[in-house]
XYZ file of C-alpha atoms in Angstrom:
448
model
C -73.679 -21.204 150.857
C -75.186 -24.619 150.119
C -78.421 -25.083 152.035
C -80.303 -27.643 149.955
C -81.581 -30.380 152.310
C -80.173 -33.852 151.633
C -82.307 -36.987 151.510
C -82.393 -38.380 155.056
C -83.414 -41.865 153.845
C -79.978 -42.351 152.264
C -78.337 -42.928 155.664
C -76.234 -46.106 155.849
C -76.044 -46.177 159.649
C -76.528 -49.549 161.356
C -76.828 -50.469 165.013
C -76.032 -53.404 167.242
C -78.451 -52.420 169.969
C -81.310 -49.984 170.350
C -80.439 -46.929 172.492
C -82.527 -45.752 175.384
C -84.988 -42.976 174.665
C -86.071 -43.907 171.146
C -85.556 -46.105 168.117
C -82.108 -46.439 166.605
C -81.535 -44.732 163.261
C -80.980 -47.226 160.412
C -81.167 -47.032 156.664
C -84.658 -48.500 156.709
C -86.408 -46.615 159.488
C -85.473 -42.952 159.089
C -88.558 -40.861 158.382
C -87.256 -37.797 156.491
C -90.180 -35.653 157.539
C -89.722 -36.579 161.207
C -85.967 -35.877 161.062
C -86.598 -32.499 159.424
C -89.264 -31.694 162.017
C -86.954 -32.474 164.932
C -84.090 -30.564 163.340
C -86.343 -27.562 162.938
C -87.396 -27.752 166.577
C -83.736 -27.959 167.632
C -82.816 -24.841 165.674
C -85.929 -22.995 166.841
C -84.895 -23.629 170.465
C -81.377 -22.314 169.836
C -82.698 -19.197 168.121
C -85.142 -18.593 170.959
C -82.504 -18.895 173.700
C -80.107 -16.541 171.895
C -77.435 -19.109 171.014
C -77.990 -18.695 167.273
C -77.911 -15.040 166.274
C -76.873 -15.078 162.612
C -78.875 -16.146 159.588
C -75.830 -18.041 158.274
C -75.516 -20.352 161.282
C -79.285 -20.820 161.427
C -79.399 -21.807 157.755
C -76.640 -24.413 157.914
C -77.975 -26.008 161.071
C -81.383 -26.330 159.437
C -79.787 -27.896 156.359
C -77.349 -30.495 157.719
C -78.840 -33.827 158.928
C -77.164 -34.236 162.319
C -78.610 -37.699 162.934
C -76.447 -39.157 160.173
C -73.377 -38.355 162.267
C -74.866 -39.540 165.589
C -75.053 -43.200 164.680
C -75.619 -44.532 168.199
C -78.549 -42.276 168.993
C -82.244 -42.128 168.319
C -83.623 -39.263 166.266
C -84.825 -37.653 169.491
C -81.365 -37.879 171.039
C -79.616 -36.679 167.890
C -81.753 -33.541 167.816
C -81.696 -32.701 171.510
C -80.407 -29.129 171.414
C -78.550 -29.391 174.724
C -77.023 -32.864 174.812
C -73.926 -34.403 173.260
C -73.877 -37.845 171.673
C -70.920 -39.970 172.764
C -69.315 -41.902 169.915
C -66.309 -43.659 171.462
C -64.994 -44.762 174.868
C -61.630 -46.231 175.856
C -61.046 -49.545 177.616
C -61.796 -47.887 180.967
C -65.130 -46.483 179.832
C -63.777 -42.928 179.543
C -65.349 -40.933 176.713
C -62.761 -40.106 174.044
C -64.942 -38.806 171.212
C -68.385 -37.273 170.861
C -70.682 -35.177 168.712
C -70.949 -32.037 170.818
C -74.286 -30.645 171.929
C -75.889 -28.502 169.185
C -75.948 -25.539 171.573
C -72.152 -25.702 171.956
C -71.576 -26.176 168.230
C -73.821 -23.238 167.325
C -72.189 -21.072 169.988
C -68.689 -21.768 168.627
C -69.772 -21.209 165.029
C -71.118 -17.811 166.044
C -67.831 -17.054 167.818
C -65.847 -18.081 164.743
C -67.770 -15.789 162.345
C -66.989 -17.913 159.281
C -67.668 -16.569 155.797
C -67.608 -17.850 152.209
C -64.199 -18.630 150.743
C -62.403 -19.055 154.077
C -59.857 -21.768 154.843
C -60.731 -23.524 158.083
C -58.953 -26.109 160.218
C -61.029 -28.118 162.671
C -59.098 -29.865 165.460
C -61.132 -32.744 166.866
C -63.105 -34.561 164.218
C -66.479 -36.250 163.976
C -67.919 -35.176 160.658
C -71.007 -33.159 161.551
C -69.222 -29.965 162.557
C -66.949 -30.260 159.523
C -70.039 -30.380 157.291
C -71.433 -27.284 158.988
C -68.102 -25.563 158.330
C -68.151 -26.681 154.689
C -71.626 -25.187 154.300
C -70.400 -21.882 155.729
C -67.276 -21.564 153.557
C -69.064 -22.722 150.398
C -67.527 -24.146 147.237
C -64.784 -21.508 147.198
C -63.593 -22.341 150.709
C -61.567 -25.197 152.164
C -62.153 -27.257 155.311
C -59.629 -29.587 156.926
C -60.678 -31.690 159.889
C -58.105 -33.605 161.938
C -58.007 -35.978 164.883
C -55.344 -38.068 166.592
C -57.568 -41.174 166.572
C -57.599 -43.068 163.263
C -60.934 -44.700 164.143
C -62.482 -41.256 164.513
C -61.072 -39.916 161.244
C -62.033 -43.052 159.316
C -65.580 -42.713 160.599
C -65.666 -38.990 159.784
C -64.338 -39.551 156.255
C -66.919 -42.268 155.594
C -69.838 -40.219 156.883
C -68.754 -37.065 155.043
C -68.515 -39.049 151.805
C -71.951 -40.590 152.440
C -73.496 -37.125 152.832
C -71.823 -35.645 149.773
C -68.975 -33.819 151.494
C -65.996 -35.857 150.377
C -64.258 -32.578 149.506
C -63.618 -31.982 153.224
C -60.002 -32.981 153.850
C -59.697 -35.473 156.726
C -56.289 -35.825 158.409
C -55.083 -38.186 161.127
C -52.417 -36.636 163.350
C -51.497 -35.012 166.641
C -52.885 -31.484 166.582
C -50.053 -30.193 168.762
C -48.267 -29.485 165.474
C -51.383 -28.248 163.694
C -51.666 -29.110 160.011
C -49.133 -27.047 158.037
C -50.156 -28.452 154.648
C -53.301 -26.335 154.583
C -51.977 -23.216 156.324
C -52.457 -20.338 156.641
C -55.991 -20.669 157.985
C -58.526 -17.898 158.328
C -60.102 -19.842 161.190
C -58.954 -22.658 163.466
C -61.731 -24.258 165.504
C -60.741 -26.627 168.307
C -63.461 -29.051 169.381
C -61.520 -30.750 172.165
C -60.664 -29.372 175.585
C -57.228 -27.711 175.512
C -55.050 -26.777 178.479
C -52.546 -24.851 176.363
C -52.211 -23.119 172.990
C -49.339 -24.693 171.017
C -47.215 -22.276 168.958
C -48.289 -23.996 165.731
C -51.879 -22.872 166.165
C -50.902 -19.206 166.246
C -48.269 -19.588 163.536
C -50.710 -21.298 161.156
C -53.337 -18.581 161.492
C -53.537 -15.944 158.783
C -52.411 -12.480 159.989
C -55.984 -11.507 160.872
C -57.110 -15.057 161.613
C -59.219 -16.281 164.515
C -58.790 -19.270 166.835
C -61.829 -20.581 168.714
C -60.765 -22.947 171.472
C -62.212 -24.415 174.687
C -59.304 -23.342 176.897
C -58.903 -24.570 180.465
C -57.621 -21.909 182.858
C -57.266 -22.721 186.569
C -59.672 -25.639 186.141
C -62.320 -23.542 184.348
C -63.047 -24.205 180.661
C -64.205 -21.375 178.423
C -64.726 -21.331 174.675
C -62.814 -18.217 173.683
C -62.571 -16.495 170.303
C -58.954 -15.333 169.951
C -57.857 -12.932 167.219
C -54.247 -13.009 166.109
C -52.288 -9.807 166.705
C -48.663 -10.264 165.590
C -47.197 -13.062 167.752
C -50.000 -13.254 170.320
C -53.741 -13.732 170.659
C -56.386 -11.421 172.115
C -59.559 -13.104 173.280
C -63.179 -12.148 173.657
C -66.558 -13.809 174.032
C -65.588 -16.432 176.632
C -68.436 -18.938 177.048
C -68.815 -21.776 179.566
C -68.456 -25.199 177.955
C -67.186 -28.714 178.476
C -65.298 -30.954 176.048
C -63.533 -34.281 175.817
C -59.894 -33.381 176.628
C -57.045 -33.273 174.130
C -54.982 -36.403 173.630
C -51.402 -36.796 172.499
C -48.668 -34.263 173.208
C -51.218 -31.700 174.404
C -52.630 -33.821 177.207
C -52.545 -32.319 180.700
C -53.853 -33.943 183.857
C -55.209 -32.123 186.871
C -53.693 -33.091 190.219
C -55.897 -34.115 193.094
C -55.436 -33.673 196.833
C -57.564 -35.743 199.230
C -57.885 -33.600 202.335
C -59.413 -36.309 204.560
C -57.381 -39.221 203.257
C -60.554 -41.202 202.523
C -61.474 -39.703 199.171
C -64.533 -37.937 200.583
C -63.228 -34.443 199.777
C -60.932 -33.832 196.823
C -59.293 -30.561 195.821
C -58.328 -30.436 192.137
C -55.452 -28.217 191.021
C -54.841 -27.360 187.379
C -51.315 -25.980 187.690
C -49.654 -28.048 190.414
C -50.285 -28.871 194.060
C -49.524 -26.480 196.949
C -45.864 -26.479 197.956
C -46.586 -28.316 201.214
C -49.869 -30.192 200.717
C -49.351 -32.225 203.904
C -50.023 -29.052 205.902
C -53.696 -29.386 204.966
C -53.976 -32.830 206.579
C -55.426 -31.593 209.852
C -57.532 -28.756 208.479
C -60.815 -30.679 208.690
C -60.204 -31.381 212.390
C -60.778 -27.698 213.169
C -64.246 -26.129 213.590
C -65.826 -24.929 210.363
C -65.775 -21.142 209.967
C -68.543 -19.380 208.026
C -68.986 -15.952 206.480
C -72.001 -14.768 204.486
C -71.466 -12.156 201.829
C -74.842 -10.475 201.410
C -74.434 -11.056 197.654
C -77.538 -12.639 196.152
C -78.065 -14.247 192.763
C -81.102 -15.704 191.048
C -81.297 -19.481 191.018
C -81.089 -19.475 187.215
C -78.714 -16.522 186.932
C -75.314 -17.299 185.385
C -72.296 -16.217 187.418
C -69.454 -17.570 185.329
C -67.559 -14.286 185.599
C -67.412 -14.831 189.368
C -65.612 -18.119 188.777
C -62.961 -16.479 186.590
C -62.719 -13.515 188.953
C -61.972 -15.727 191.956
C -59.494 -17.723 189.883
C -57.770 -14.406 189.144
C -57.590 -12.940 192.654
C -57.186 -16.055 194.848
C -53.665 -17.506 194.532
C -54.708 -20.888 195.930
C -57.748 -21.280 193.668
C -58.875 -24.849 193.010
C -62.011 -26.936 192.486
C -63.548 -29.000 195.309
C -65.510 -32.202 194.673
C -67.256 -34.454 197.201
C -67.700 -38.194 196.635
C -71.441 -38.806 197.262
C -70.766 -42.390 198.349
C -68.371 -41.220 201.068
C -70.096 -37.958 202.006
C -70.352 -37.512 205.796
C -71.665 -33.957 205.644
C -68.352 -32.487 206.770
C -68.592 -29.933 203.974
C -71.806 -28.453 202.588
C -71.249 -27.034 199.096
C -74.218 -26.170 196.901
C -72.702 -28.308 194.115
C -70.920 -31.418 195.358
C -69.303 -32.129 191.994
C -67.869 -28.677 191.303
C -67.326 -25.979 193.913
C -64.967 -23.037 193.774
C -62.354 -23.310 196.500
C -58.979 -21.985 197.621
C -56.182 -23.012 199.971
C -53.847 -21.097 202.237
C -50.929 -22.286 204.397
C -52.863 -24.813 206.462
C -56.486 -24.724 205.428
C -59.005 -24.430 202.650
C -62.243 -22.575 201.928
C -65.054 -23.086 199.462
C -68.015 -21.125 198.133
C -71.550 -22.207 198.970
C -75.062 -20.741 199.021
C -78.082 -20.585 201.297
C -81.746 -19.767 200.612
C -83.072 -16.268 201.170
C -86.542 -14.944 201.951
C -87.031 -14.692 198.189
C -87.421 -18.284 196.903
C -85.948 -17.222 193.547
C -82.584 -16.147 194.983
C -79.750 -17.540 197.079
C -76.934 -15.847 199.000
C -73.258 -16.622 198.538
C -71.301 -17.665 201.598
C -67.895 -19.096 202.440
C -66.975 -22.070 204.624
C -63.397 -22.695 205.719
C -61.324 -25.151 207.740
C -57.925 -24.707 209.319
C -56.335 -22.529 212.002
C -56.783 -19.463 209.797
C -60.358 -20.371 208.833
C -62.160 -17.205 210.013
C -59.677 -14.909 208.266
C -59.760 -17.030 205.104
C -63.555 -16.843 204.922
C -63.381 -13.061 205.119
C -60.721 -12.912 202.402
C -62.857 -14.908 200.000
C -66.088 -13.118 200.982
C -64.452 -9.754 200.317
C -63.579 -10.839 196.791
C -67.144 -12.034 196.146
C -68.352 -8.582 197.189
C -65.752 -6.941 194.956
C -67.029 -8.954 192.003
C -70.610 -7.967 192.846
C -69.771 -4.264 193.050
C -67.257 -3.955 190.224
C -67.629 -6.758 187.665
C -71.085 -8.305 187.914
C -73.023 -7.850 184.705
C -69.918 -6.589 182.933
C -68.205 -7.925 179.829
C -65.923 -10.273 181.723
C -62.142 -10.308 181.558
C -59.839 -9.738 178.632
C -57.837 -12.912 178.071
C -54.638 -12.928 176.045
C -52.228 -15.690 175.056
C -48.555 -14.761 174.673
C -45.623 -17.033 173.800
C -43.822 -18.677 176.688
C -40.851 -16.581 177.691
C -42.554 -13.252 177.004
C -41.119 -10.799 179.580
C -43.460 -9.570 182.290
C -43.137 -5.973 181.126
C -44.661 -6.927 177.765
C -47.754 -8.454 179.352
C -50.939 -6.581 180.260
C -51.767 -5.991 183.925
C -53.609 -8.840 185.574
C -53.151 -12.454 186.567
C -50.552 -14.443 184.617
C -51.066 -18.198 184.245
C -47.940 -19.871 182.902
C -48.346 -22.961 180.758
C -45.960 -25.111 178.735
C -46.135 -23.103 175.511
C -47.783 -19.871 176.561
C -48.435 -17.214 179.160
C -52.144 -16.580 179.581
C -53.193 -13.251 181.083
C -56.560 -12.438 182.677
C -57.257 -8.704 182.952
C -60.405 -7.082 184.281
C -62.117 -3.846 183.305
C -61.331 -0.326 184.486
C -63.557 -0.808 187.531
C -60.403 -2.236 189.075
C -57.127 -0.349 188.838
C -53.865 -1.998 187.899
C -52.815 -1.921 191.553
C -56.052 -3.626 192.584
C -55.380 -6.393 190.093
C -52.113 -7.453 191.695
C -52.682 -10.915 193.141
C -52.766 -10.659 196.951
C -50.502 -12.921 199.013
C -52.062 -15.974 200.621
C -53.153 -15.291 204.227
C -50.629 -16.396 206.822
C -51.833 -18.916 209.381
C -52.386 -17.423 212.822
C -49.621 -18.050 215.330
C -46.854 -18.181 212.721
């Protein structure tokens, strides 16, 4: 593993304008000692918070000068352990490329478990992560990095050459087909948000290969380490993350339902709208129903398994967002941008919280609208309690990816999410029996 620090002063980066939060990095103003100091602080923070756990990942992140790949950032921004640096936007101002936050990059490198001599394909290029991969595989290994955007790959190739890593193979192409020229790969690392797993990614893995991918399931993105087992993938170590979405043939857009007609309240669906979305039109005209679960969590306590659990057991699961400029207070989620929600025949419910006597904790509750609101709140509240009693603090679900068309009797028990190329299954631990894991029917509206 090559860990000799390069000379920071050799950077050829130039800037048009100075970024906020510090002085732009140029070839004349980089202080090598200051860059090394900030890089050390970044790695120290990631070791302290448990993101970096291996000596290999720690060593390469201490060695590679990240600021030379974050050309539109100050040194302070480049070495912020928890923030991404955006490198390209489209004509609408939408971010299309970035250097991911160091925390996310370290997390995925740990998931990938890359060793010397491996062949690695990176999908979603930028240069910095490819150099980290090259450090991990060493001189005997091979790294290919690819991106659909020729501007991104040209930039990556230039920066990799500038830092002495011209041996990394840079490819421009749509990753839906993978990159067969370098296959089979011991590891495929996807650094763009994916809604599906194309067949090429599994086919191009070595028999015992591993795919690390930020996979979106029911609107929730998790970085999952999948190991290949014959024709399918078995996942573990799902971690919350966010990425610029895939472009090209793998693009997939969420669908949005405005329940008030004004844009104040939007419900986002990852796998298609309800069969009769117009039946929700009058839901907000009914009184709001409430149910409190008695389930408490610490204000800083992660509860990402609750999100996946509700996505598994609630057939109408979706994400609710409130436009702050149009907010009338009709709904009161704890997070206006991202709240877990679900719909039934003629109404919707969402998860919220309220303070408790202990200032360090909050209690989960459910609000609902529609003629079946009271019953819907109880349905959701019951599932929150089930998570608390049976899954909280556990390892999370087992997630598998099987080829599209795989018969039901060849899939594990649990929720099946059908996508274009695959069937994704979410199965929970033995605390719930197979019968318990059958998805319950949506509640029927009262009076029908």
